[in-house]
mmCIF file of C-alpha atoms and ligand atoms in Angstrom:
data_model
loop_
_atom_site.group_PDB
_atom_site.id
_atom_site.type_symbol
_atom_site.label_atom_id
_atom_site.label_comp_id
_atom_site.label_asym_id
_atom_site.label_seq_id
_atom_site.Cartn_x
_atom_site.Cartn_y
_atom_site.Cartn_z
ATOM 1 C CA UNK Y 1355 15.565 19.268 -15.438
ATOM 2 C CA UNK Y 1356 17.531 20.093 -18.607
ATOM 3 C CA UNK Y 1357 17.702 23.747 -17.596
ATOM 4 C CA UNK Y 1358 14.289 24.610 -18.460
ATOM 5 C CA UNK Y 1359 11.969 26.405 -15.962
ATOM 6 C CA UNK Y 1360 8.316 25.506 -16.021
ATOM 7 C CA UNK Y 1361 5.792 28.223 -15.345
ATOM 8 C CA UNK Y 1362 3.090 27.373 -12.813
ATOM 9 C CA UNK Y 1363 -0.445 28.857 -12.651
ATOM 10 C CA UNK Y 1364 -2.532 28.195 -9.535
ATOM 11 C CA UNK Y 1365 -6.364 27.864 -9.910
ATOM 12 C CA UNK Y 1366 -8.128 28.502 -6.491
ATOM 13 C CA UNK Y 1367 -6.270 30.278 -3.731
ATOM 14 C CA UNK Y 1368 -7.880 28.739 -0.686
ATOM 15 C CA UNK Y 1369 -6.529 26.705 2.146
ATOM 16 C CA UNK Y 1370 -3.949 24.488 0.268
ATOM 17 C CA UNK Y 1371 -2.883 27.035 -2.341
ATOM 18 C CA UNK Y 1372 0.064 28.243 -0.242
ATOM 19 C CA UNK Y 1373 1.684 24.864 -0.373
ATOM 20 C CA UNK Y 1374 1.453 24.911 -4.140
ATOM 21 C CA UNK Y 1375 2.896 28.537 -4.383
ATOM 22 C CA UNK Y 1376 5.754 27.605 -2.137
ATOM 23 C CA UNK Y 1377 6.387 24.424 -4.251
ATOM 24 C CA UNK Y 1378 6.372 26.518 -7.473
ATOM 25 C CA UNK Y 1379 8.952 28.845 -5.914
ATOM 26 C CA UNK Y 1380 11.139 26.102 -4.374
ATOM 27 C CA UNK Y 1381 11.149 23.000 -6.501
ATOM 28 C CA UNK Y 1382 14.082 24.374 -8.550
ATOM 29 C CA UNK Y 1383 12.538 23.575 -11.967
ATOM 30 C CA UNK Y 1384 9.467 25.820 -11.690
ATOM 31 C CA UNK Y 1385 8.390 29.479 -11.068
ATOM 32 C CA UNK Y 1386 5.021 30.905 -10.012
ATOM 33 C CA UNK Y 1387 3.506 32.977 -12.919
ATOM 34 C CA UNK Y 1388 -0.089 33.819 -11.937
ATOM 35 C CA UNK Y 1389 -3.251 32.466 -10.077
ATOM 36 C CA UNK Y 1390 -6.978 32.646 -10.425
ATOM 37 C CA UNK Y 1391 -9.507 33.137 -7.645
ATOM 38 C CA UNK Y 1392 -13.221 34.113 -7.645
ATOM 39 C CA UNK Y 1393 -13.229 35.356 -4.072
ATOM 40 C CA UNK Y 1394 -11.806 38.911 -4.005
ATOM 41 C CA UNK Y 1395 -10.595 38.864 -0.461
ATOM 42 C CA UNK Y 1396 -8.685 35.533 -0.983
ATOM 43 C CA UNK Y 1397 -7.239 36.913 -4.291
ATOM 44 C CA UNK Y 1398 -6.007 40.067 -2.614
ATOM 45 C CA UNK Y 1399 -4.467 37.985 0.248
ATOM 46 C CA UNK Y 1400 -2.637 35.680 -2.211
ATOM 47 C CA UNK Y 1401 -1.452 38.506 -4.513
ATOM 48 C CA UNK Y 1402 0.150 40.345 -1.628
ATOM 49 C CA UNK Y 1403 1.711 37.303 0.042
ATOM 50 C CA UNK Y 1404 3.138 35.801 -3.068
ATOM 51 C CA UNK Y 1405 3.566 38.987 -5.182
ATOM 52 C CA UNK Y 1406 1.915 37.257 -8.066
ATOM 53 C CA UNK Y 1407 -1.041 38.417 -10.273
ATOM 54 C CA UNK Y 1408 -4.346 36.827 -9.554
ATOM 55 C CA UNK Y 1409 -7.202 37.064 -11.966
ATOM 56 C CA UNK Y 1410 -10.883 36.252 -11.560
ATOM 57 C CA UNK Y 1411 -11.278 34.172 -14.753
ATOM 58 C CA UNK Y 1412 -9.150 30.896 -14.813
ATOM 59 C CA UNK Y 1413 -9.285 30.999 -18.628
ATOM 60 C CA UNK Y 1414 -6.719 33.816 -18.513
ATOM 61 C CA UNK Y 1415 -4.331 31.560 -16.793
ATOM 62 C CA UNK Y 1416 -4.973 28.865 -19.487
ATOM 63 C CA UNK Y 1417 -4.319 31.394 -22.269
ATOM 64 C CA UNK Y 1418 -0.945 32.633 -20.835
ATOM 65 C CA UNK Y 1419 1.841 30.945 -22.912
ATOM 66 C CA UNK Y 1420 4.225 31.459 -19.866
ATOM 67 C CA UNK Y 1421 2.096 28.908 -17.829
ATOM 68 C CA UNK Y 1422 3.127 25.267 -18.616
ATOM 69 C CA UNK Y 1423 1.597 23.455 -15.498
ATOM 70 C CA UNK Y 1424 -1.671 24.414 -13.686
ATOM 71 C CA UNK Y 1425 -2.174 23.476 -10.010
ATOM 72 C CA UNK Y 1426 -5.850 22.808 -9.492
ATOM 73 C CA UNK Y 1427 -6.381 23.661 -5.865
ATOM 74 C CA UNK Y 1428 -10.213 23.789 -6.237
ATOM 75 C CA UNK Y 1429 -13.372 22.472 -4.586
ATOM 76 C CA UNK Y 1430 -13.737 18.783 -5.644
ATOM 77 C CA UNK Y 1431 -16.720 19.254 -8.085
ATOM 78 C CA UNK Y 1432 -14.605 21.631 -10.135
ATOM 79 C CA UNK Y 1433 -11.659 19.232 -10.691
ATOM 80 C CA UNK Y 1434 -13.245 17.629 -13.613
ATOM 81 C CA UNK Y 1435 -14.631 20.615 -15.702
ATOM 82 C CA UNK Y 1436 -11.630 22.830 -15.035
ATOM 83 C CA UNK Y 1437 -9.180 19.870 -15.439
ATOM 84 C CA UNK Y 1438 -10.680 19.157 -18.920
ATOM 85 C CA UNK Y 1439 -10.421 22.794 -19.896
ATOM 86 C CA UNK Y 1440 -6.732 22.822 -18.736
ATOM 87 C CA UNK Y 1441 -6.003 19.740 -20.913
ATOM 88 C CA UNK Y 1442 -7.776 21.362 -23.948
ATOM 89 C CA UNK Y 1443 -5.528 24.459 -23.421
ATOM 90 C CA UNK Y 1444 -2.448 22.187 -23.510
ATOM 91 C CA UNK Y 1445 -1.364 22.730 -19.857
ATOM 92 C CA UNK Y 1446 0.036 19.888 -17.651
ATOM 93 C CA UNK Y 1447 -2.210 19.371 -14.726
ATOM 94 C CA UNK Y 1448 -1.293 19.050 -11.010
ATOM 95 C CA UNK Y 1449 -4.696 18.257 -9.521
ATOM 96 C CA UNK Y 1450 -5.118 18.035 -5.684
ATOM 97 C CA UNK Y 1451 -6.505 14.844 -4.465
ATOM 98 C CA UNK Y 1452 -8.967 13.131 -5.123
ATOM 99 C CA UNK Y 1453 -8.655 13.293 -8.916
ATOM 100 C CA UNK Y 1454 -12.426 13.890 -9.082
ATOM 101 C CA UNK Y 1455 -15.754 12.962 -7.375
ATOM 102 C CA UNK Y 1456 -16.560 9.940 -9.395
ATOM 103 C CA UNK Y 1457 -14.917 7.286 -11.570
ATOM 104 C CA UNK Y 1458 -16.737 8.624 -14.671
ATOM 105 C CA UNK Y 1459 -15.303 12.046 -14.051
ATOM 106 C CA UNK Y 1460 -11.840 10.589 -13.752
ATOM 107 C CA UNK Y 1461 -12.377 8.768 -17.024
ATOM 108 C CA UNK Y 1462 -13.207 11.956 -18.862
ATOM 109 C CA UNK Y 1463 -10.143 13.891 -17.318
ATOM 110 C CA UNK Y 1464 -7.823 10.962 -18.200
ATOM 111 C CA UNK Y 1465 -9.257 10.883 -21.767
ATOM 112 C CA UNK Y 1466 -8.810 14.587 -22.139
ATOM 113 C CA UNK Y 1467 -5.316 14.569 -20.798
ATOM 114 C CA UNK Y 1468 -4.249 11.712 -23.061
ATOM 115 C CA UNK Y 1469 -5.807 13.130 -26.165
ATOM 116 C CA UNK Y 1470 -4.102 16.517 -25.691
ATOM 117 C CA UNK Y 1471 -0.782 14.996 -24.663
ATOM 118 C CA UNK Y 1472 -0.480 16.587 -21.258
ATOM 119 C CA UNK Y 1473 0.347 14.969 -17.879
ATOM 120 C CA UNK Y 1474 -2.387 14.462 -15.205
ATOM 121 C CA UNK Y 1475 -0.706 14.186 -11.887
ATOM 122 C CA UNK Y 1476 -2.917 13.844 -8.751
ATOM 123 C CA UNK Y 1477 -1.506 15.253 -5.568
ATOM 124 C CA UNK Y 1478 -1.627 11.999 -3.461
ATOM 125 C CA UNK Y 1479 0.464 13.462 -0.672
ATOM 126 C CA UNK Y 1480 0.554 10.219 1.335
ATOM 127 C CA UNK Y 1481 2.945 8.630 -1.323
ATOM 128 C CA UNK Y 1482 5.384 11.390 -0.585
ATOM 129 C CA UNK Y 1483 5.444 11.528 3.198
ATOM 130 C CA UNK Y 1484 8.687 10.450 4.627
ATOM 131 C CA UNK Y 1485 7.404 7.778 7.058
ATOM 132 C CA UNK Y 1486 5.201 6.204 4.389
ATOM 133 C CA UNK Y 1487 7.985 6.092 1.920
ATOM 134 C CA UNK Y 1488 10.367 4.543 4.603
ATOM 135 C CA UNK Y 1489 7.741 2.004 5.557
ATOM 136 C CA UNK Y 1490 7.199 0.950 2.048
ATOM 137 C CA UNK Y 1491 10.979 0.711 1.425
ATOM 138 C CA UNK Y 1492 11.294 -1.452 4.692
ATOM 139 C CA UNK Y 1493 8.504 -3.806 3.361
ATOM 140 C CA UNK Y 1494 10.120 -3.876 -0.107
ATOM 141 C CA UNK Y 1495 13.489 -4.814 1.476
ATOM 142 C CA UNK Y 1496 11.920 -8.037 2.907
ATOM 143 C CA UNK Y 1497 13.122 -7.150 6.447
ATOM 144 C CA UNK Y 1498 9.647 -7.104 8.014
ATOM 145 C CA UNK Y 1499 8.164 -9.744 5.754
ATOM 146 C CA UNK Y 1500 4.877 -9.427 3.877
ATOM 147 C CA UNK Y 1501 1.945 -7.223 4.914
ATOM 148 C CA UNK Y 1502 -0.978 -9.207 6.222
ATOM 149 C CA UNK Y 1503 -3.182 -6.750 8.069
ATOM 150 C CA UNK Y 1504 -3.416 -2.890 8.526
ATOM 151 C CA UNK Y 1505 -5.514 -0.634 10.733
ATOM 152 C CA UNK Y 1506 -5.799 3.039 10.120
ATOM 153 C CA UNK Y 1507 -7.535 5.323 12.645
ATOM 154 C CA UNK Y 1508 -7.829 9.051 12.085
ATOM 155 C CA UNK Y 1509 -10.128 11.011 14.419
ATOM 156 C CA UNK Y 1510 -10.243 14.714 14.243
ATOM 157 C CA UNK Y 1511 -12.622 17.791 14.745
ATOM 158 C CA UNK Y 1512 -14.720 18.590 11.707
ATOM 159 C CA UNK Y 1513 -14.386 22.400 12.207
ATOM 160 C CA UNK Y 1514 -17.774 23.011 10.620
ATOM 161 C CA UNK Y 1515 -17.736 26.802 11.266
ATOM 162 C CA UNK Y 1516 -14.531 27.251 9.359
ATOM 163 C CA UNK Y 1517 -15.425 25.127 6.399
ATOM 164 C CA UNK Y 1518 -16.436 26.451 3.015
ATOM 165 C CA UNK Y 1519 -20.019 25.955 1.779
ATOM 166 C CA UNK Y 1520 -19.026 23.338 -0.775
ATOM 167 C CA UNK Y 1521 -17.300 21.256 1.941
ATOM 168 C CA UNK Y 1522 -20.814 20.757 3.640
ATOM 169 C CA UNK Y 1523 -22.467 19.454 0.549
ATOM 170 C CA UNK Y 1524 -21.649 16.025 -0.932
ATOM 171 C CA UNK Y 1525 -22.986 16.998 -4.324
ATOM 172 C CA UNK Y 1526 -20.106 19.499 -4.499
ATOM 173 C CA UNK Y 1527 -17.644 16.724 -3.383
ATOM 174 C CA UNK Y 1528 -17.934 17.793 0.259
ATOM 175 C CA UNK Y 1529 -17.540 15.695 3.416
ATOM 176 C CA UNK Y 1530 -14.657 14.072 5.184
ATOM 177 C CA UNK Y 1531 -14.780 11.062 3.164
ATOM 178 C CA UNK Y 1532 -13.502 12.594 -0.029
ATOM 179 C CA UNK Y 1533 -11.241 14.865 1.837
ATOM 180 C CA UNK Y 1534 -9.506 12.627 4.262
ATOM 181 C CA UNK Y 1535 -10.773 9.163 3.251
ATOM 182 C CA UNK Y 1536 -8.867 9.804 0.010
ATOM 183 C CA UNK Y 1537 -5.631 10.080 2.016
ATOM 184 C CA UNK Y 1538 -6.540 6.873 3.955
ATOM 185 C CA UNK Y 1539 -7.282 4.800 0.969
ATOM 186 C CA UNK Y 1540 -4.219 6.174 -0.808
ATOM 187 C CA UNK Y 1541 -1.850 5.319 2.083
ATOM 188 C CA UNK Y 1542 -3.389 1.840 2.665
ATOM 189 C CA UNK Y 1543 -3.113 0.822 -1.019
ATOM 190 C CA UNK Y 1544 0.483 2.380 -1.113
ATOM 191 C CA UNK Y 1545 1.702 0.681 2.059
ATOM 192 C CA UNK Y 1546 0.037 -2.712 1.415
ATOM 193 C CA UNK Y 1547 1.378 -2.609 -2.226
ATOM 194 C CA UNK Y 1548 -1.964 -3.993 -3.579
ATOM 195 C CA UNK Y 1549 -5.082 -2.886 -5.177
ATOM 196 C CA UNK Y 1550 -8.351 -3.236 -3.306
ATOM 197 C CA UNK Y 1551 -10.713 -5.930 -4.631
ATOM 198 C CA UNK Y 1552 -13.652 -5.519 -2.335
ATOM 199 C CA UNK Y 1553 -15.046 -3.285 0.395
ATOM 200 C CA UNK Y 1554 -17.762 -3.244 3.207
ATOM 201 C CA UNK Y 1555 -18.262 0.182 4.712
ATOM 202 C CA UNK Y 1556 -20.328 2.761 6.375
ATOM 203 C CA UNK Y 1557 -19.950 6.315 5.279
ATOM 204 C CA UNK Y 1558 -22.433 8.356 7.561
ATOM 205 C CA UNK Y 1559 -23.376 11.782 8.878
ATOM 206 C CA UNK Y 1560 -23.579 11.313 12.586
ATOM 207 C CA UNK Y 1561 -22.389 14.495 14.365
ATOM 208 C CA UNK Y 1562 -23.607 17.414 12.196
ATOM 209 C CA UNK Y 1563 -26.787 18.584 10.484
ATOM 210 C CA UNK Y 1564 -25.156 18.793 7.033
ATOM 211 C CA UNK Y 1565 -25.531 17.137 3.648
ATOM 212 C CA UNK Y 1566 -22.104 15.569 3.782
ATOM 213 C CA UNK Y 1567 -20.515 12.750 5.767
ATOM 214 C CA UNK Y 1568 -18.506 12.935 8.932
ATOM 215 C CA UNK Y 1569 -17.967 9.386 9.878
ATOM 216 C CA UNK Y 1570 -16.619 6.296 8.051
ATOM 217 C CA UNK Y 1571 -15.529 2.834 8.887
ATOM 218 C CA UNK Y 1572 -14.323 0.607 6.063
ATOM 219 C CA UNK Y 1573 -13.007 -2.990 5.538
ATOM 220 C CA UNK Y 1574 -10.793 -3.251 2.569
ATOM 221 C CA UNK Y 1575 -9.824 -6.557 1.023
ATOM 222 C CA UNK Y 1576 -6.642 -6.527 -1.142
ATOM 223 C CA UNK Y 1577 -5.768 -8.611 -4.163
ATOM 224 C CA UNK Y 1578 -3.423 -10.882 -2.408
ATOM 225 C CA UNK Y 1579 -5.822 -11.699 0.395
ATOM 226 C CA UNK Y 1580 -4.396 -9.187 2.897
ATOM 227 C CA UNK Y 1581 -6.898 -6.733 4.480
ATOM 228 C CA UNK Y 1582 -7.273 -3.332 6.179
ATOM 229 C CA UNK Y 1583 -9.687 -1.442 8.276
ATOM 230 C CA UNK Y 1584 -10.020 2.316 8.408
ATOM 231 C CA UNK Y 1585 -11.943 4.392 10.831
ATOM 232 C CA UNK Y 1586 -12.403 8.088 10.491
ATOM 233 C CA UNK Y 1587 -14.508 10.963 11.963
ATOM 234 C CA UNK Y 1588 -14.842 14.628 11.616
ATOM 235 C CA UNK Y 1589 -16.080 14.942 15.066
ATOM 236 C CA UNK Y 1590 -18.283 17.624 16.738
ATOM 237 C CA UNK Y 1591 -16.432 20.745 17.637
ATOM 238 C CA UNK Y 1592 -17.880 21.819 20.900
ATOM 239 C CA UNK Y 1593 -15.313 22.455 23.735
ATOM 240 C CA UNK Y 1594 -14.480 19.289 25.567
ATOM 241 C CA UNK Y 1595 -15.602 16.905 22.812
ATOM 242 C CA UNK Y 1596 -12.061 15.659 23.034
ATOM 243 C CA UNK Y 1597 -10.878 14.130 19.808
ATOM 244 C CA UNK Y 1598 -7.976 15.537 17.976
ATOM 245 C CA UNK Y 1599 -5.745 12.893 16.440
ATOM 246 C CA UNK Y 1600 -3.865 14.779 13.802
ATOM 247 C CA UNK Y 1601 -2.873 12.481 10.962
ATOM 248 C CA UNK Y 1602 -3.999 9.265 12.664
ATOM 249 C CA UNK Y 1603 -2.241 6.143 13.425
ATOM 250 C CA UNK Y 1604 -1.621 3.256 11.084
ATOM 251 C CA UNK Y 1605 -0.364 -0.178 12.236
ATOM 252 C CA UNK Y 1606 0.713 -2.556 9.492
ATOM 253 C CA UNK Y 1607 1.085 -6.146 10.646
ATOM 254 C CA UNK Y 1608 3.728 -7.984 8.507
ATOM 255 C CA UNK Y 1609 4.853 -11.572 8.670
ATOM 256 C CA UNK Y 1610 8.095 -10.731 10.493
ATOM 257 C CA UNK Y 1611 7.263 -7.471 12.414
ATOM 258 C CA UNK Y 1612 4.827 -4.629 12.852
ATOM 259 C CA UNK Y 1613 5.168 -1.068 11.568
ATOM 260 C CA UNK Y 1614 3.354 1.947 13.039
ATOM 261 C CA UNK Y 1615 3.069 5.471 11.532
ATOM 262 C CA UNK Y 1616 1.832 8.196 13.839
ATOM 263 C CA UNK Y 1617 0.522 11.631 12.785
ATOM 264 C CA UNK Y 1618 1.906 11.471 9.464
ATOM 265 C CA UNK Y 1619 5.341 12.149 10.903
ATOM 266 C CA UNK Y 1620 6.879 9.298 12.813
ATOM 267 C CA UNK Y 1621 7.608 5.619 11.949
ATOM 268 C CA UNK Y 1622 8.200 2.860 14.389
ATOM 269 C CA UNK Y 1623 8.781 -0.889 13.897
ATOM 270 C CA UNK Y 1624 8.413 -3.635 16.388
ATOM 271 C CA UNK Y 1625 11.449 -5.328 17.845
ATOM 272 C CA UNK Y 1626 11.826 -8.103 20.446
ATOM 273 C CA UNK Y 1627 11.771 -6.678 24.150
ATOM 274 C CA UNK Y 1628 11.941 -8.203 27.510
ATOM 275 C CA UNK Y 1629 8.077 -8.760 27.745
ATOM 276 C CA UNK Y 1630 7.465 -9.438 24.012
ATOM 277 C CA UNK Y 1631 7.520 -6.844 21.311
ATOM 278 C CA UNK Y 1632 8.233 -3.155 21.759
ATOM 279 C CA UNK Y 1633 8.303 -0.185 19.420
ATOM 280 C CA UNK Y 1634 11.692 1.257 18.160
ATOM 281 C CA UNK Y 1635 11.594 4.595 16.238
ATOM 282 C CA UNK Y 1636 12.943 4.557 12.604
ATOM 283 C CA UNK Y 1637 14.531 7.961 11.750
ATOM 284 C CA UNK Y 1638 12.995 9.575 8.747
ATOM 285 C CA UNK Y 1639 13.735 12.870 7.012
ATOM 286 C CA UNK Y 1640 11.237 15.681 6.809
ATOM 287 C CA UNK Y 1641 9.860 16.261 3.314
ATOM 288 C CA UNK Y 1642 7.886 19.193 1.897
ATOM 289 C CA UNK Y 1643 5.422 16.850 0.024
ATOM 290 C CA UNK Y 1644 3.899 19.414 -2.390
ATOM 291 C CA UNK Y 1645 7.387 20.461 -3.572
ATOM 292 C CA UNK Y 1646 8.289 16.637 -3.988
ATOM 293 C CA UNK Y 1647 5.194 16.045 -5.952
ATOM 294 C CA UNK Y 1648 5.759 19.032 -8.265
ATOM 295 C CA UNK Y 1649 9.354 17.915 -8.842
ATOM 296 C CA UNK Y 1650 8.069 14.503 -9.730
ATOM 297 C CA UNK Y 1651 5.600 15.941 -12.164
ATOM 298 C CA UNK Y 1652 8.387 18.075 -13.832
ATOM 299 C CA UNK Y 1653 10.603 14.887 -14.071
ATOM 300 C CA UNK Y 1654 7.586 13.117 -15.786
ATOM 301 C CA UNK Y 1655 7.214 15.948 -18.213
ATOM 302 C CA UNK Y 1656 10.933 16.298 -19.014
ATOM 303 C CA UNK Y 1657 11.298 12.527 -19.460
ATOM 304 C CA UNK Y 1658 8.015 12.111 -21.087
ATOM 305 C CA UNK Y 1659 7.176 9.184 -18.760
ATOM 306 C CA UNK Y 1660 4.098 8.131 -16.970
ATOM 307 C CA UNK Y 1661 3.023 10.221 -13.973
ATOM 308 C CA UNK Y 1662 4.723 9.076 -10.760
ATOM 309 C CA UNK Y 1663 1.137 8.936 -9.248
ATOM 310 C CA UNK Y 1664 -0.353 7.040 -12.114
ATOM 311 C CA UNK Y 1665 -3.771 8.040 -13.522
ATOM 312 C CA UNK Y 1666 -4.749 4.484 -12.828
ATOM 313 C CA UNK Y 1667 -3.821 4.582 -9.170
ATOM 314 C CA UNK Y 1668 -5.644 7.965 -8.763
ATOM 315 C CA UNK Y 1669 -8.753 6.545 -10.508
ATOM 316 C CA UNK Y 1670 -8.482 3.323 -8.341
ATOM 317 C CA UNK Y 1671 -8.587 5.501 -5.222
ATOM 318 C CA UNK Y 1672 -11.854 7.171 -6.409
ATOM 319 C CA UNK Y 1673 -13.263 3.788 -7.446
ATOM 320 C CA UNK Y 1674 -12.676 2.339 -3.851
ATOM 321 C CA UNK Y 1675 -14.157 5.453 -2.212
ATOM 322 C CA UNK Y 1676 -17.254 5.181 -4.508
ATOM 323 C CA UNK Y 1677 -17.501 1.506 -3.646
ATOM 324 C CA UNK Y 1678 -17.406 2.311 0.094
ATOM 325 C CA UNK Y 1679 -20.217 4.804 -0.358
ATOM 326 C CA UNK Y 1680 -22.249 2.246 -2.379
ATOM 327 C CA UNK Y 1681 -21.601 -0.382 0.306
ATOM 328 C CA UNK Y 1682 -22.868 2.079 2.963
ATOM 329 C CA UNK Y 1683 -26.093 2.744 0.901
ATOM 330 C CA UNK Y 1684 -26.859 -0.950 0.159
ATOM 331 C CA UNK Y 1685 -25.472 -2.620 3.259
ATOM 332 C CA UNK Y 1686 -23.545 -5.027 0.977
ATOM 333 C CA UNK Y 1687 -19.990 -5.908 0.180
ATOM 334 C CA UNK Y 1688 -18.973 -4.205 -3.112
ATOM 335 C CA UNK Y 1689 -16.442 -5.610 -5.532
ATOM 336 C CA UNK Y 1690 -13.964 -3.113 -6.993
ATOM 337 C CA UNK Y 1691 -12.955 -3.796 -10.600
ATOM 338 C CA UNK Y 1692 -10.827 -0.732 -11.302
HETATM 339 N N1 NAD M 3197 -2.933 17.253 -0.035
HETATM 340 C C1 NAD M 3197 -3.347 17.665 1.169
HETATM 341 O O1 NAD M 3197 -2.872 17.386 2.241
HETATM 342 C C2 NAD M 3197 -4.560 18.535 1.086
HETATM 343 C C3 NAD M 3197 -4.946 19.348 2.174
HETATM 344 C C4 NAD M 3197 -5.980 20.256 2.032
HETATM 345 C C5 NAD M 3197 -6.769 20.233 0.808
HETATM 346 N N2 NAD M 3197 -6.370 19.471 -0.222
HETATM 347 C C6 NAD M 3197 -7.116 19.475 -1.408
HETATM 348 O O2 NAD M 3197 -6.935 20.707 -2.231
HETATM 349 C C7 NAD M 3197 -8.206 21.027 -2.838
HETATM 350 C C8 NAD M 3197 -8.708 22.354 -2.390
HETATM 351 O O3 NAD M 3197 -9.126 22.172 -0.976
HETATM 352 P P1 NAD M 3197 -9.017 23.485 -0.086
HETATM 353 O O4 NAD M 3197 -9.322 22.982 1.292
HETATM 354 O O5 NAD M 3197 -7.909 24.324 -0.422
HETATM 355 O O6 NAD M 3197 -10.386 24.204 -0.608
HETATM 356 P P2 NAD M 3197 -10.782 25.805 -0.413
HETATM 357 O O7 NAD M 3197 -12.237 25.787 -0.525
HETATM 358 O O8 NAD M 3197 -10.108 26.363 0.770
HETATM 359 O O9 NAD M 3197 -10.141 26.465 -1.644
HETATM 360 C C9 NAD M 3197 -10.660 26.340 -3.019
HETATM 361 C C10 NAD M 3197 -10.563 27.728 -3.642
HETATM 362 O O10 NAD M 3197 -10.973 27.667 -4.922
HETATM 363 C C11 NAD M 3197 -11.721 28.947 -5.314
HETATM 364 N N3 NAD M 3197 -12.583 28.698 -6.486
HETATM 365 C C12 NAD M 3197 -13.812 28.247 -6.618
HETATM 366 N N4 NAD M 3197 -14.141 28.284 -7.864
HETATM 367 C C13 NAD M 3197 -13.153 28.872 -8.650
HETATM 368 C C14 NAD M 3197 -12.988 29.182 -9.971
HETATM 369 N N5 NAD M 3197 -13.944 28.925 -10.817
HETATM 370 N N6 NAD M 3197 -11.890 29.784 -10.263
HETATM 371 C C15 NAD M 3197 -10.877 30.168 -9.443
HETATM 372 N N7 NAD M 3197 -10.974 29.809 -8.133
HETATM 373 C C16 NAD M 3197 -12.121 29.162 -7.810
HETATM 374 C C17 NAD M 3197 -12.587 29.106 -4.071
HETATM 375 O O11 NAD M 3197 -13.028 30.502 -3.876
HETATM 376 C C18 NAD M 3197 -11.533 28.787 -2.920
HETATM 377 O O12 NAD M 3197 -10.718 29.907 -2.485
HETATM 378 C C19 NAD M 3197 -9.078 19.799 -2.673
HETATM 379 O O13 NAD M 3197 -8.932 18.895 -3.678
HETATM 380 C C20 NAD M 3197 -8.564 19.211 -1.282
HETATM 381 O O14 NAD M 3197 -8.944 17.768 -1.129
HETATM 382 C C21 NAD M 3197 -5.312 18.624 -0.068
#
């Protein structure tokens, strides 16, 4: 890190902000300088928990010369305008996933970051989760052959009562698709090691009276001809409804073996057993993903290298999600060019 400590400012002290505060404290190359929050109760709670000043107007964070990196832990619809303002203020950007709500918004953010010479790092957690990294390394080693098919299922309760208003409104970037679909598209493209070239999908609202989706099923075709399906619900919350599959289950069928990732925590590979194949657990470390992401961003800044999560990848994930929504609206297969 060259001995330099980078100051971090956090914009938005909601649900995920604690992970960013901890990362700023623990990465080794950063320190938490200040935060911004428009909700007074959340501002007070963050200030007392992290002993860090919290201001109402995010522009004060951008004006602080001690802040080098801003974590944007904001509702999705604010990623673009506040991201562009951060770039104009010369701050490096650690934006939570997805980069933005649309490809056009991503393009404007990327242009702003490039023209102001700052990094734009999207927090695609799945690329830092230990079982995903280990699975990708196994695939790269050639030991399990080449990925042919993947299935990814993630069923969880929506938790409507506890969700902020923006999350129930697609025009503000709400819904399960942008929140968790972003993780699923990210991990499938990461594990298959290929960009998506076409999709057929439904993205619907089936379980709640809200203006945002709670159900998705998609078929993704990759550039090398391999394919994946993903199924996701933010299920109804009433007692006894009975779905809670935290993190989901991914099975990647490769030419020489299968890999299975469960609950974003455990990795298995298939081995020969008495009655055919059986699962054998692969030991993986535990990783604090947000700290790993922030360390990667600091490395990118210090070495003036492209972002570890490239802007092209982050934009591609948004393009795939938008194509799935278009497929759902039109009933057609949609080609993905980005
Ligand atoms: N990587 C992960 O696993 C993960 C998990 C959860 C959320 N996220 C991402 O984190 C981001 C935030 O999600 P969340 O669930 O924490 O949302 P949230 O609604 O809990 O928090 C957002 C906060 O931003 C504040 N805010 C709104 N406008 C503001 C402004 N102008 N200035 C300052 N603060 C403002 C809100 O008051 C709120 O407290 C999203 O991009 C989401 O997808 C990532």
